[in-house]
């Protein structure tokens, strides 16, 4: 956890990798992560935790596989959405997008169960800011 303010703009400017979140601070047992995203992530499920998304810039689509069928939510800049635990989902960004996520420390970006992870997706629990 940081003891000084963190500029999200500076944090995002400190790396270029897509789908590779950086931990900007912590809240209790949660990481606050930022990421640059574009293109598709991977279908995955977090069995034991919800996943919170805030779009800082751009647009994020999240495909959801729910009991009633598949649907997609679209988040524009300033929008938030929480994927409930146990819900299979797949983020997709049609344009370069910056997001903030709130997840329990140690949560893997590709969840507990997932499709094959493509090379452009970083399967990580988050990276420290440099």
Coordinates of C-alpha atoms in Angstrom, one line a residue:
X1 CA 0.0 0.0 0.0
X2 CA 1.3 3.4 -0.9
X3 CA 1.7 6.2 1.7
X4 CA 1.7 9.0 -0.9
X5 CA -0.9 10.0 -3.5
X6 CA -0.8 8.2 -6.8
X7 CA -1.6 9.9 -10.1
X8 CA -3.5 7.5 -12.2
X9 CA -2.3 9.4 -15.3
X10 CA 1.3 8.9 -14.3
X11 CA 0.7 5.3 -13.4
X12 CA -0.8 4.6 -16.8
X13 CA 2.0 6.4 -18.5
X14 CA 4.6 4.3 -16.8
X15 CA 3.9 1.1 -18.9
X16 CA 2.7 0.2 -22.4
X17 CA 1.8 -3.5 -22.1
X18 CA -1.9 -4.4 -22.8
X19 CA -3.9 -6.5 -20.4
X20 CA -1.1 -6.3 -17.9
X21 CA -2.4 -4.5 -14.8
X22 CA -0.3 -2.5 -12.3
X23 CA -1.2 -2.3 -8.6
X24 CA -1.5 1.4 -7.7
X25 CA -2.5 0.9 -4.1
X26 CA -4.4 -1.3 -1.7
X27 CA -7.6 -1.1 0.3
X28 CA -7.8 -3.6 3.2
X29 CA -7.2 -6.9 1.5
X30 CA -7.9 -5.6 -2.0
X31 CA -5.6 -4.4 -4.9
X32 CA -6.5 -1.3 -6.8
X33 CA -5.2 -2.0 -10.3
X34 CA -5.0 0.0 -13.5
X35 CA -4.6 -1.5 -17.0
X36 CA -4.4 -0.5 -20.6
X37 CA -6.5 -2.7 -22.7
X38 CA -7.5 -3.2 -26.4
X39 CA -8.9 -6.2 -28.2
X40 CA -10.1 -9.3 -26.5
X41 CA -9.2 -10.8 -23.2
X42 CA -10.3 -14.4 -22.5
X43 CA -13.5 -16.0 -21.2
X44 CA -12.9 -16.7 -17.5
X45 CA -14.6 -17.0 -14.1
X46 CA -13.7 -15.8 -10.6
X47 CA -15.3 -18.5 -8.4
X48 CA -14.9 -16.7 -5.1
X49 CA -14.9 -12.9 -5.8
X50 CA -16.7 -10.2 -7.6
X51 CA -14.7 -8.1 -10.1
X52 CA -15.2 -4.3 -10.2
X53 CA -14.4 -2.3 -13.3
X54 CA -14.2 1.5 -13.8
X55 CA -13.5 2.9 -17.3
X56 CA -11.1 5.8 -17.0
X57 CA -10.8 6.4 -20.8
X58 CA -12.1 4.6 -23.9
X59 CA -14.8 1.9 -23.9
X60 CA -15.0 -1.6 -22.4
X61 CA -17.4 -4.3 -23.5
X62 CA -17.9 -7.2 -21.1
X63 CA -19.5 -10.4 -22.5
X64 CA -21.4 -12.3 -19.8
X65 CA -22.6 -15.9 -19.8
X66 CA -25.5 -16.0 -17.3
X67 CA -28.3 -18.4 -16.5
X68 CA -30.6 -16.5 -18.9
X69 CA -28.1 -16.6 -21.7
X70 CA -25.3 -14.4 -23.1
X71 CA -25.3 -10.6 -23.0
X72 CA -22.8 -7.8 -23.3
X73 CA -22.6 -4.7 -21.2
X74 CA -20.9 -1.6 -22.6
X75 CA -19.1 0.7 -20.3
X76 CA -18.1 4.2 -21.5
X77 CA -15.7 6.6 -19.9
X78 CA -16.7 7.1 -16.2
X79 CA -18.9 3.9 -16.1
X80 CA -18.6 1.2 -13.5
X81 CA -19.7 -2.4 -13.5
X82 CA -19.3 -5.3 -11.1
X83 CA -19.2 -8.9 -12.5
X84 CA -20.7 -11.1 -9.9
X85 CA -18.5 -14.0 -8.6
X86 CA -19.1 -17.2 -10.5
X87 CA -20.1 -15.4 -13.7
X88 CA -18.2 -16.3 -16.8
X89 CA -17.1 -13.1 -18.6
X90 CA -14.9 -11.8 -21.3
X91 CA -13.7 -8.2 -21.5
X92 CA -13.2 -6.6 -24.9
X93 CA -12.0 -3.1 -25.8
X94 CA -12.8 -1.9 -29.4
X95 CA -10.5 1.1 -28.9
X96 CA -7.5 1.8 -26.6
X97 CA -9.0 1.9 -23.1
X98 CA -7.8 2.5 -19.6
X99 CA -9.5 0.7 -16.7
X100 CA -9.3 0.6 -13.0
X101 CA -10.1 -2.7 -11.2
X102 CA -10.7 -3.6 -7.6
X103 CA -10.0 -7.2 -6.7
X104 CA -8.8 -9.2 -3.6
X105 CA -5.0 -9.2 -3.4
X106 CA -3.6 -12.3 -5.2
X107 CA -6.6 -12.6 -7.7
X108 CA -5.4 -13.9 -11.0
X109 CA -6.4 -11.8 -14.1
X110 CA -7.6 -14.9 -15.9
X111 CA -9.7 -16.2 -12.9
X112 CA -10.0 -19.6 -11.5
X113 CA -11.1 -21.2 -14.7
X114 CA -10.5 -19.9 -18.2
X115 CA -10.1 -20.6 -21.9
X116 CA -6.6 -20.9 -23.4
X117 CA -4.7 -17.7 -22.6
X118 CA -3.5 -15.9 -25.8
X119 CA 0.0 -14.3 -25.9
X120 CA -1.3 -10.8 -25.6
X121 CA -3.0 -11.5 -22.2
X122 CA -0.8 -11.4 -19.1
X123 CA -1.9 -14.0 -16.6
X124 CA -0.8 -12.3 -13.4
X125 CA -1.9 -11.2 -10.0
X126 CA -0.8 -7.6 -11.0
X127 CA 2.6 -5.9 -11.2
X128 CA 4.0 -3.3 -8.9
X129 CA 4.4 0.2 -10.4
X130 CA 8.0 1.0 -11.4

